[in-house]
Coordinates of C-alpha atoms and ligand atoms in Angstrom, one line a residue:
M42 CA 113.7 73.4 124.1
T43 CA 112.5 76.7 125.4
T44 CA 108.8 77.2 125.0
R45 CA 107.6 79.5 122.4
R46 CA 106.3 81.9 125.0
G47 CA 109.6 81.7 126.9
F48 CA 111.5 82.4 123.7
L49 CA 109.4 85.3 122.7
K50 CA 109.1 86.8 126.1
G51 CA 112.8 86.3 126.6
S52 CA 113.5 88.3 123.5
T53 CA 111.1 91.0 124.6
L54 CA 112.9 91.3 127.9
A55 CA 116.2 91.4 126.2
A56 CA 114.9 94.0 123.9
A57 CA 113.7 96.0 126.9
G58 CA 117.2 96.0 128.2
A59 CA 116.4 94.0 131.3
V60 CA 119.5 92.4 132.7
A61 CA 117.9 89.8 135.0
P62 CA 117.4 86.4 133.4
R63 CA 113.7 85.5 132.9
V64 CA 112.5 83.2 135.7
F65 CA 109.5 81.0 135.1
A66 CA 107.8 81.2 138.5
H67 CA 104.8 79.3 137.3
A68 CA 103.2 77.4 134.5
M69 CA 100.8 79.2 132.2
P70 CA 97.6 77.5 130.9
R71 CA 98.8 76.0 127.6
A72 CA 97.1 76.8 124.4
A73 CA 95.5 73.6 123.2
P74 CA 96.6 72.4 119.7
P75 CA 94.2 74.0 117.2
A76 CA 91.4 71.8 115.8
I77 CA 92.4 72.7 112.3
P78 CA 96.2 73.0 111.8
N79 CA 97.6 76.5 111.5
L80 CA 99.1 77.8 108.3
D81 CA 102.8 77.7 108.1
P82 CA 104.2 81.1 107.2
N83 CA 107.0 79.5 105.3
K84 CA 104.4 78.0 102.9
L85 CA 103.4 81.5 101.7
A86 CA 105.2 83.3 98.8
R87 CA 106.9 86.4 100.1
F88 CA 106.4 89.9 98.8
V89 CA 103.9 89.2 96.0
D90 CA 101.1 91.6 97.2
P91 CA 101.5 95.4 97.0
L92 CA 101.2 97.1 100.4
P93 CA 97.6 98.5 100.6
L94 CA 97.2 102.0 101.8
P95 CA 94.3 102.7 104.2
A96 CA 91.2 104.2 102.5
V97 CA 90.3 107.6 103.9
A98 CA 87.0 108.2 105.5
R99 CA 84.5 110.5 103.8
A100 CA 82.0 112.6 105.7
V101 CA 78.3 112.0 104.9
G102 CA 77.0 115.3 106.3
V103 CA 77.2 117.8 109.1
Y104 CA 76.6 117.2 112.7
T105 CA 75.6 119.8 115.3
V106 CA 77.4 119.4 118.6
P107 CA 75.5 120.9 121.5
G108 CA 78.0 123.1 123.4
P109 CA 77.9 124.7 126.8
A110 CA 75.3 127.4 127.4
G111 CA 73.4 126.7 124.2
A112 CA 76.4 127.2 122.0
Q113 CA 76.6 124.9 118.9
A114 CA 79.3 123.7 116.6
R115 CA 78.9 122.1 113.2
V116 CA 81.3 119.4 112.4
P117 CA 81.7 116.8 109.7
H118 CA 79.5 113.7 110.3
Y119 CA 80.8 110.3 109.4
R120 CA 78.9 107.0 109.5
L121 CA 80.8 103.8 109.8
A122 CA 79.5 100.3 110.2
M123 CA 81.1 97.4 112.0
R124 CA 80.4 94.4 109.9
A125 CA 81.5 91.0 108.7
I126 CA 83.6 91.0 105.5
A127 CA 85.8 88.6 103.6
G128 CA 89.3 90.0 102.9
K129 CA 92.2 88.8 100.9
L130 CA 95.2 88.7 103.2
H131 CA 97.6 87.2 100.7
R132 CA 97.5 86.5 96.9
D133 CA 97.5 82.7 97.5
L134 CA 94.9 82.5 100.2
P135 CA 91.1 82.4 99.9
P136 CA 89.3 85.3 101.4
T137 CA 89.4 85.4 105.2
N138 CA 86.3 86.1 107.3
L139 CA 86.9 89.3 109.3
W140 CA 85.1 92.0 111.1
S141 CA 85.8 95.5 109.9
Y142 CA 85.0 99.2 110.2
G143 CA 84.0 100.4 106.8
G144 CA 84.6 97.2 104.9
V145 CA 88.4 97.2 104.9
L146 CA 91.2 96.0 107.2
P147 CA 92.6 98.2 108.7
G148 CA 89.4 100.2 108.9
V149 CA 89.0 103.5 106.9
M150 CA 91.4 106.2 108.1
F151 CA 90.3 109.5 109.6
E152 CA 92.3 112.5 108.3
T153 CA 91.7 115.6 110.4
R154 CA 93.3 118.7 111.9
S155 CA 94.0 119.8 115.4
G156 CA 90.9 121.6 116.8
E157 CA 88.6 120.4 114.0
G158 CA 86.1 118.2 115.6
L159 CA 84.2 115.4 113.9
A160 CA 81.3 113.1 114.8
V161 CA 81.0 109.4 113.9
E162 CA 78.0 107.3 114.0
W163 CA 79.4 103.9 114.8
V164 CA 76.8 101.4 113.6
N165 CA 76.9 97.8 114.9
E166 CA 75.9 95.6 111.9
L167 CA 77.8 92.6 113.1
P168 CA 76.2 89.1 112.8
D169 CA 74.5 88.0 115.9
R170 CA 76.9 85.2 116.7
H171 CA 80.6 85.7 117.3
F172 CA 83.0 83.6 115.3
L173 CA 85.9 83.6 117.8
P174 CA 85.9 81.7 121.1
I175 CA 84.3 83.8 123.8
D176 CA 85.2 82.9 127.4
H177 CA 82.0 83.3 129.3
S178 CA 83.8 83.0 132.6
L179 CA 85.4 86.4 132.1
H180 CA 83.8 89.4 133.8
G181 CA 81.6 91.2 131.3
A182 CA 81.4 88.2 128.9
E183 CA 78.7 86.3 130.8
R184 CA 76.5 83.9 128.8
G185 CA 73.1 85.3 127.9
S186 CA 74.0 88.8 126.8
A187 CA 74.7 89.8 123.2
E188 CA 77.8 88.1 121.8
S189 CA 78.6 90.5 119.0
R190 CA 78.8 93.6 121.0
G191 CA 80.8 96.6 120.0
V192 CA 82.0 99.9 121.3
V193 CA 84.7 102.1 119.8
H194 CA 87.5 103.8 121.5
L195 CA 89.8 106.4 120.0
H196 CA 93.2 105.5 121.4
G197 CA 95.2 108.6 122.2
G198 CA 92.3 110.9 121.8
K199 CA 91.4 113.6 124.3
T200 CA 87.8 112.7 124.1
P201 CA 84.8 113.5 126.4
P202 CA 83.9 110.6 128.5
D203 CA 80.6 109.8 126.8
S204 CA 82.4 109.4 123.5
D205 CA 85.4 107.6 124.8
G206 CA 84.1 104.0 124.4
Y207 CA 83.8 103.0 128.0
P208 CA 84.1 99.2 128.0
E209 CA 80.6 98.8 129.5
D210 CA 79.0 101.1 127.0
W211 CA 78.9 98.4 124.4
Y212 CA 75.8 97.8 122.3
P213 CA 74.4 94.9 120.3
P214 CA 73.8 94.5 116.5
G215 CA 71.1 96.8 115.2
Q216 CA 72.1 99.7 117.4
S217 CA 74.5 102.6 116.9
R218 CA 76.1 105.4 118.9
T219 CA 77.3 108.8 117.7
Y220 CA 80.6 109.8 119.2
Y221 CA 82.1 113.3 119.1
Y222 CA 85.9 113.7 118.8
P223 CA 87.0 117.3 119.4
N224 CA 90.6 116.6 118.1
D225 CA 91.6 119.4 120.4
Q226 CA 95.2 118.2 120.7
E227 CA 98.6 118.3 118.9
A228 CA 99.2 116.5 115.6
A229 CA 99.6 112.7 116.2
L230 CA 98.8 109.3 114.8
L231 CA 95.9 107.9 116.8
W232 CA 94.0 104.8 116.2
Y233 CA 90.5 103.5 117.0
H234 CA 89.6 100.0 118.0
D235 CA 86.9 98.0 119.8
H236 CA 86.8 98.2 123.6
S237 CA 84.0 95.9 124.5
M238 CA 84.2 94.4 128.0
G239 CA 85.4 90.8 128.1
I240 CA 85.7 90.3 124.3
N241 CA 87.9 93.2 123.3
R242 CA 90.8 90.9 122.3
L243 CA 88.5 88.9 120.0
N244 CA 86.9 91.9 118.3
V245 CA 90.3 93.5 117.6
Y246 CA 91.7 90.1 116.5
A247 CA 88.7 89.9 114.1
G248 CA 89.8 93.2 112.6
L249 CA 88.0 96.0 114.4
L250 CA 90.7 98.7 114.3
G251 CA 91.7 101.7 112.2
L252 CA 93.8 104.9 112.0
H253 CA 93.0 108.5 112.9
V254 CA 95.5 111.1 111.9
I255 CA 95.5 114.6 113.4
R256 CA 97.6 117.2 111.6
D257 CA 98.5 120.8 112.6
G258 CA 100.2 123.9 111.2
P259 CA 103.4 123.6 113.1
E260 CA 104.0 120.1 111.8
E261 CA 103.2 121.0 108.2
A262 CA 105.6 123.9 108.4
L263 CA 108.4 121.4 108.9
H264 CA 108.1 120.1 105.3
L265 CA 108.5 116.4 106.3
P266 CA 107.9 113.9 103.5
G267 CA 104.2 114.0 102.8
G268 CA 101.6 112.8 100.3
K269 CA 102.6 109.5 98.8
Y270 CA 105.9 109.8 100.7
E271 CA 104.1 109.5 104.0
V272 CA 103.1 105.9 104.6
P273 CA 101.1 104.5 107.5
L274 CA 102.2 101.0 108.5
V275 CA 99.8 99.1 110.8
L276 CA 101.4 96.0 112.2
F277 CA 99.7 93.0 113.7
D278 CA 100.1 89.2 113.9
R279 CA 97.5 86.5 113.4
D280 CA 97.2 82.8 113.1
L281 CA 95.3 81.4 110.2
T282 CA 94.1 77.9 109.6
T283 CA 95.3 76.0 106.5
A284 CA 91.9 77.0 105.0
G285 CA 92.9 80.7 105.5
Q286 CA 90.5 81.5 108.3
L287 CA 91.4 83.3 111.5
S288 CA 92.5 81.0 114.3
Y289 CA 92.5 82.3 117.8
P290 CA 94.2 80.0 120.4
V291 CA 92.2 78.5 123.2
S292 CA 93.2 76.8 126.4
A293 CA 92.6 73.1 127.0
D294 CA 89.6 73.9 129.2
P295 CA 86.5 74.4 127.0
D296 CA 84.7 76.3 129.9
R297 CA 87.6 78.7 130.2
P298 CA 89.2 79.1 126.7
W299 CA 91.0 82.3 127.7
V300 CA 94.8 82.2 127.0
P301 CA 97.1 84.7 128.6
E302 CA 98.9 85.8 125.4
V303 CA 98.6 85.4 121.7
F304 CA 101.5 85.4 119.3
G305 CA 100.4 84.8 115.7
E306 CA 102.8 83.4 113.3
L307 CA 101.7 85.5 110.3
H308 CA 102.5 89.2 110.3
L309 CA 100.4 91.6 108.5
V310 CA 101.2 95.1 107.4
N311 CA 98.1 97.2 106.5
G312 CA 96.2 93.9 106.4
K313 CA 98.5 92.0 104.0
I314 CA 100.9 89.2 104.8
F315 CA 104.4 89.9 103.4
P316 CA 103.5 92.9 101.3
Y317 CA 105.9 95.0 99.2
L318 CA 106.0 98.7 98.5
A319 CA 107.8 100.3 95.5
V320 CA 109.6 103.4 96.8
E321 CA 111.8 106.1 95.3
P322 CA 115.4 106.5 96.4
R323 CA 114.5 109.4 98.8
K324 CA 113.2 110.1 102.2
Y325 CA 109.9 108.6 103.4
R326 CA 107.9 109.2 106.5
L327 CA 106.7 105.9 107.9
R328 CA 104.1 106.1 110.6
V329 CA 104.0 102.8 112.4
L330 CA 101.4 101.4 114.8
N331 CA 101.7 98.2 116.7
A332 CA 98.1 97.0 116.7
A333 CA 98.9 93.4 117.8
N334 CA 97.0 91.8 120.7
G335 CA 100.2 90.8 122.5
R336 CA 103.2 90.9 120.2
F337 CA 106.1 93.3 120.8
Y338 CA 107.9 94.3 117.7
R339 CA 111.5 95.4 117.5
L340 CA 111.8 96.9 114.0
S341 CA 114.8 97.5 111.9
M342 CA 115.7 97.6 108.2
T343 CA 118.0 95.2 106.4
P344 CA 120.3 96.2 104.9
D345 CA 120.7 99.1 107.2
V346 CA 119.1 102.2 106.0
E347 CA 119.4 105.7 107.6
M348 CA 116.5 106.0 109.9
H349 CA 115.5 108.7 112.4
Q350 CA 112.6 108.6 114.8
I351 CA 110.8 111.9 114.8
G352 CA 107.7 111.1 116.9
G353 CA 106.0 108.7 119.2
D354 CA 102.5 108.0 120.5
Q355 CA 101.4 111.6 121.0
G356 CA 103.3 113.4 118.2
L357 CA 106.6 114.8 117.4
L358 CA 109.8 114.6 119.5
A359 CA 111.8 117.7 120.2
A360 CA 114.4 116.6 117.7
P361 CA 115.0 113.6 115.4
I362 CA 116.8 110.6 117.0
P363 CA 118.9 108.4 114.8
V364 CA 117.7 104.8 115.4
R365 CA 118.8 101.4 114.1
D366 CA 115.9 99.6 115.7
V367 CA 112.6 100.7 117.3
Q368 CA 110.7 98.8 119.9
L369 CA 107.0 98.9 119.8
A370 CA 104.7 97.4 122.4
P371 CA 101.0 96.8 121.6
G372 CA 99.4 100.3 121.3
E373 CA 102.6 102.2 120.8
R374 CA 103.4 104.3 117.6
A375 CA 106.6 105.4 116.0
D376 CA 107.0 108.2 113.4
L377 CA 110.1 107.4 111.3
I378 CA 112.0 109.2 108.6
V379 CA 113.7 106.6 106.4
D380 CA 116.1 107.6 103.7
F381 CA 116.4 105.2 100.8
S382 CA 118.6 107.4 98.7
Q383 CA 121.7 105.3 99.3
Q384 CA 119.8 102.1 98.3
R385 CA 119.0 102.8 94.6
G386 CA 117.8 99.6 92.9
A387 CA 118.0 97.6 96.1
R388 CA 115.5 95.5 98.1
V389 CA 115.2 96.5 101.7
L390 CA 113.3 94.5 104.3
L391 CA 111.5 95.7 107.3
V392 CA 112.1 93.1 109.9
S393 CA 111.4 92.5 113.6
E394 CA 114.4 90.6 114.8
A395 CA 114.3 87.3 112.8
L396 CA 110.9 88.0 111.3
E397 CA 110.5 89.5 107.8
L398 CA 107.5 91.8 107.7
M399 CA 107.6 93.6 104.4
Q400 CA 109.8 94.6 101.5
F401 CA 110.7 98.0 100.0
R402 CA 111.7 97.9 96.3
V403 CA 113.8 101.0 95.8
G404 CA 113.7 102.6 92.4
A405 CA 117.0 102.8 90.4
S406 CA 116.8 106.3 89.0
R407 CA 117.9 109.3 90.9
V408 CA 115.1 111.6 92.1
S409 CA 115.0 115.0 93.7
D410 CA 113.8 115.2 97.3
P411 CA 112.7 118.5 98.5
S412 CA 111.5 117.1 101.9
L413 CA 113.4 118.0 105.0
L414 CA 114.6 116.3 108.2
P415 CA 114.7 119.4 110.4
A416 CA 117.1 119.5 113.3
A417 CA 114.4 120.7 115.6
L418 CA 110.8 119.5 115.5
R419 CA 108.7 120.8 118.3
S420 CA 109.2 122.1 121.8
V421 CA 108.5 119.3 124.3
P422 CA 109.1 120.9 127.7
R423 CA 109.9 118.3 130.3
L424 CA 107.5 118.4 133.2
P425 CA 109.2 119.0 136.5
E426 CA 108.4 116.5 139.2
S427 CA 107.6 119.4 141.4
S428 CA 104.6 120.1 139.3
A429 CA 102.9 117.0 140.6
I430 CA 100.5 117.4 143.5
Q431 CA 100.4 113.7 144.3
T432 CA 102.2 110.4 143.7
R433 CA 100.3 107.2 143.4
R434 CA 101.9 103.8 143.8
L435 CA 100.1 101.3 141.7
T436 CA 101.1 97.6 141.3
L437 CA 100.9 95.3 138.3
D438 CA 100.0 91.8 139.7
E439 CA 99.6 88.3 138.4
T440 CA 97.3 85.9 140.1
T441 CA 97.8 82.2 140.1
N442 CA 95.7 79.2 141.0
M443 CA 96.7 76.3 143.3
V444 CA 98.8 74.7 140.6
A445 CA 100.5 77.9 139.9
E446 CA 98.8 78.6 136.6
S447 CA 98.1 82.2 135.7
Q448 CA 94.6 83.2 136.3
G449 CA 95.1 86.6 134.9
M450 CA 96.6 89.9 135.8
L451 CA 95.4 92.8 138.0
L452 CA 96.1 96.4 138.5
N453 CA 96.7 97.3 142.2
K454 CA 95.3 93.9 143.2
T455 CA 91.9 95.2 142.4
P456 CA 89.4 93.7 139.9
W457 CA 87.4 95.8 137.5
H458 CA 84.1 95.9 139.4
M459 CA 85.5 97.3 142.6
P460 CA 84.8 101.0 143.3
V461 CA 87.0 103.6 141.6
T462 CA 90.2 104.3 143.5
E463 CA 92.1 106.7 141.2
R464 CA 90.4 110.0 141.1
P465 CA 92.7 112.8 139.9
V466 CA 91.4 116.3 139.8
L467 CA 91.1 118.0 136.4
G468 CA 93.9 120.5 135.8
T469 CA 96.3 118.9 138.2
T470 CA 99.4 116.8 137.6
E471 CA 100.3 113.5 139.2
I472 CA 103.1 111.0 139.2
W473 CA 102.1 107.4 138.8
E474 CA 104.6 104.8 140.0
L475 CA 103.8 101.6 138.2
V476 CA 105.3 98.8 140.3
N477 CA 105.5 95.7 138.1
L478 CA 105.5 92.6 140.3
T479 CA 105.1 90.2 137.4
D480 CA 107.7 88.6 135.2
D481 CA 106.2 90.1 132.0
V482 CA 106.5 93.5 130.3
H483 CA 103.1 95.2 130.3
P484 CA 102.3 98.2 128.1
I485 CA 100.2 100.5 130.3
H486 CA 97.8 102.9 128.6
L487 CA 95.7 105.7 130.1
H488 CA 92.7 107.0 128.3
M489 CA 92.2 110.8 127.6
V490 CA 95.6 112.0 128.8
R491 CA 99.1 112.2 127.5
F492 CA 102.1 111.8 129.8
Q493 CA 105.9 111.8 130.0
V494 CA 108.0 108.9 131.2
L495 CA 110.2 109.9 134.1
D496 CA 112.3 106.9 134.7
R497 CA 112.6 103.1 135.3
R498 CA 114.2 101.4 138.2
R499 CA 114.6 97.8 139.0
F500 CA 113.7 96.5 142.4
D501 CA 114.0 93.3 144.5
G502 CA 110.8 91.4 143.8
F503 CA 111.4 88.9 146.6
Q504 CA 111.7 91.5 149.2
Y505 CA 108.6 93.2 148.0
M506 CA 106.6 89.9 148.2
T507 CA 107.9 89.0 151.6
A508 CA 108.3 92.3 153.4
G509 CA 106.1 94.6 151.3
S510 CA 108.9 97.1 150.9
L511 CA 110.6 98.4 147.8
R512 CA 114.3 97.8 147.7
Y513 CA 115.8 99.3 144.6
L514 CA 118.5 97.5 142.7
G515 CA 120.6 100.1 141.0
T516 CA 119.8 103.6 140.0
A517 CA 116.9 105.0 138.1
M518 CA 117.3 104.8 134.3
A519 CA 116.2 107.6 132.1
P520 CA 113.7 106.7 129.3
D521 CA 115.1 105.9 125.9
A522 CA 115.7 109.0 123.7
N523 CA 112.7 108.1 121.6
E524 CA 110.5 107.9 124.6
M525 CA 111.1 111.5 125.6
G526 CA 108.1 112.9 123.8
W527 CA 104.5 112.8 124.9
K528 CA 103.2 109.3 125.2
D529 CA 99.9 107.5 126.0
T530 CA 101.3 103.9 126.4
V531 CA 104.4 102.9 128.3
R532 CA 106.3 99.7 128.6
V533 CA 106.5 98.7 132.3
N534 CA 109.3 96.2 132.5
A535 CA 109.3 93.1 134.8
K536 CA 110.2 93.8 138.4
T537 CA 110.7 97.5 137.6
V538 CA 109.1 100.6 138.8
T539 CA 108.2 102.9 135.9
R540 CA 107.3 106.4 136.8
I541 CA 105.1 108.6 134.6
I542 CA 104.1 112.2 135.1
V543 CA 100.5 112.9 133.9
P544 CA 98.8 116.3 133.6
F545 CA 95.0 115.5 133.8
E546 CA 93.8 117.9 131.1
G547 CA 90.7 117.5 129.2
Y548 CA 87.3 116.5 130.6
P549 CA 86.0 115.4 133.9
G550 CA 84.4 111.9 134.0
R551 CA 84.9 108.2 134.0
Y552 CA 87.8 106.7 131.9
V553 CA 89.9 103.6 132.1
W554 CA 93.6 102.7 132.3
H555 CA 94.8 99.2 131.4
C556 CA 97.5 96.9 130.0
H557 CA 97.4 97.0 126.2
I558 CA 98.1 93.3 126.0
L559 CA 94.5 92.6 125.1
E560 CA 94.3 89.2 126.7
H561 CA 95.4 90.8 130.0
E562 CA 93.0 93.7 129.6
D563 CA 90.1 91.4 129.0
N564 CA 90.9 89.4 132.1
E565 CA 90.9 92.1 134.8
M566 CA 94.1 94.1 133.9
M567 CA 92.0 97.2 133.5
R568 CA 90.6 99.6 136.0
P569 CA 88.3 102.6 135.8
Y570 CA 89.6 106.0 136.8
E571 CA 87.7 109.2 137.3
V572 CA 88.7 112.7 136.6
L573 CA 87.1 115.0 139.1
A574 CA 86.0 118.5 138.1
A575 CA 88.2 121.1 139.7
G576 CA 86.7 122.3 143.0
S577 CA 84.6 119.2 143.5
Ligands
C2O675 CU1 94.1 101.3 122.7 CU2 91.9 101.4 126.1 O1 93.0 101.4 124.4
CU676 CU1 93.1 104.5 124.6
CU677 CU1 99.8 93.0 130.7

């Protein structure tokens, strides 16, 4: 019997195109059996709940943003509370206790346009006690400080540092912060989520996440399927108890309940388990986010439906790419055009390998479809390597204890609290070589910036460990065609150097970069970085 982790990670690796067999170099702390048994997904009726669509946020007023030299801008002002709710995740389950932004899961969705800023007062109205297992041995989650802390980060946003949700900027119930999002960037599907130091994984698992769509004129001029033909799909997995309540796995050590990875057995789309969506036999634009803590999805349709990927994390690709399946690591997004016109009257499933996620019920009568799938979408000039003024080699590391159990992951062998080591200058471009010394795929995310993936190249891990030198195995592989757009999260495969090229455009100040497997991020696989003002 392979372990569940071995099976899942193995399939992730296979999906990532790695050729080396997975080697288990060490044991991981096992998740202890849950106190209340988990709900078996096969006990739930499939496709009985309609797919919910995210509620759109409404401004409550106008906010004046102080600009440089006394200038001011007036932007829409929103107010959203983080609070405990009970949500129906499936027709046959009792309401589940959740934490939410704005009373729904996923949280209310921001709809905005490029260059049109907005301000959000994020109010922490959470109950004083957390309802998921805090590990007080983790840095930033020490006993004695507020349990139900919150701080919001807009993932993919080019946001000033004091509104970016720095993990240590969390605040307790009863307080709020007003953050300003300039949205001064190209059309893209962003998402916001909690980023509190040491308990981020628990807060997101509880439900603190939502979407933020930025639109722009060039995208609208393409006449992609829009309105009710544009459907956001937020994917994540959870475990529930047989009583329908969230179950977050813990280790066998009550003083150190942290587990290195979480793979829930129930899959939710827009907050429902096994939903269905009635569609017309025509083109749809599906905007997919993997918001899972640690699960990688490999999405396809069955039966096969014509599908093109038109965008990724940071907006449109140069041209549509025909795809049969799409890999999404936690944090990644895919913008898909799916054409149901050949499936009149059929049932089509969205699946991730063997897992059924949701059902599309295609209408039987012919409809007209004025939407387009243009041959060219947007110019995405590839950044020449020569535009980089510096290359940083940064490692992804796993630490183990004396019995070879994982104690967590690190970036560049440096824990969070050490002084900042990455200090790029605003307006310059750098190449970051991400050297993954571990046996896992890690989705690496940088705040504030967008980047392009240059290539991936496998190396001899043993030689690196013993001699400290990089011996490449084989040639560098170009990114997948659907990774050739602007990105903010990149899969860094095991024993592989992944190179990204990053223009540091935006704002000077303190940001973070981290692995988007939230269990890793919460346990030291996150580092600050600082953008220096030009000329400093
Ligand atoms: Cu999606 Cu640092 O975050
Ligand atoms: Cu982010
Ligand atoms: Cu990781």
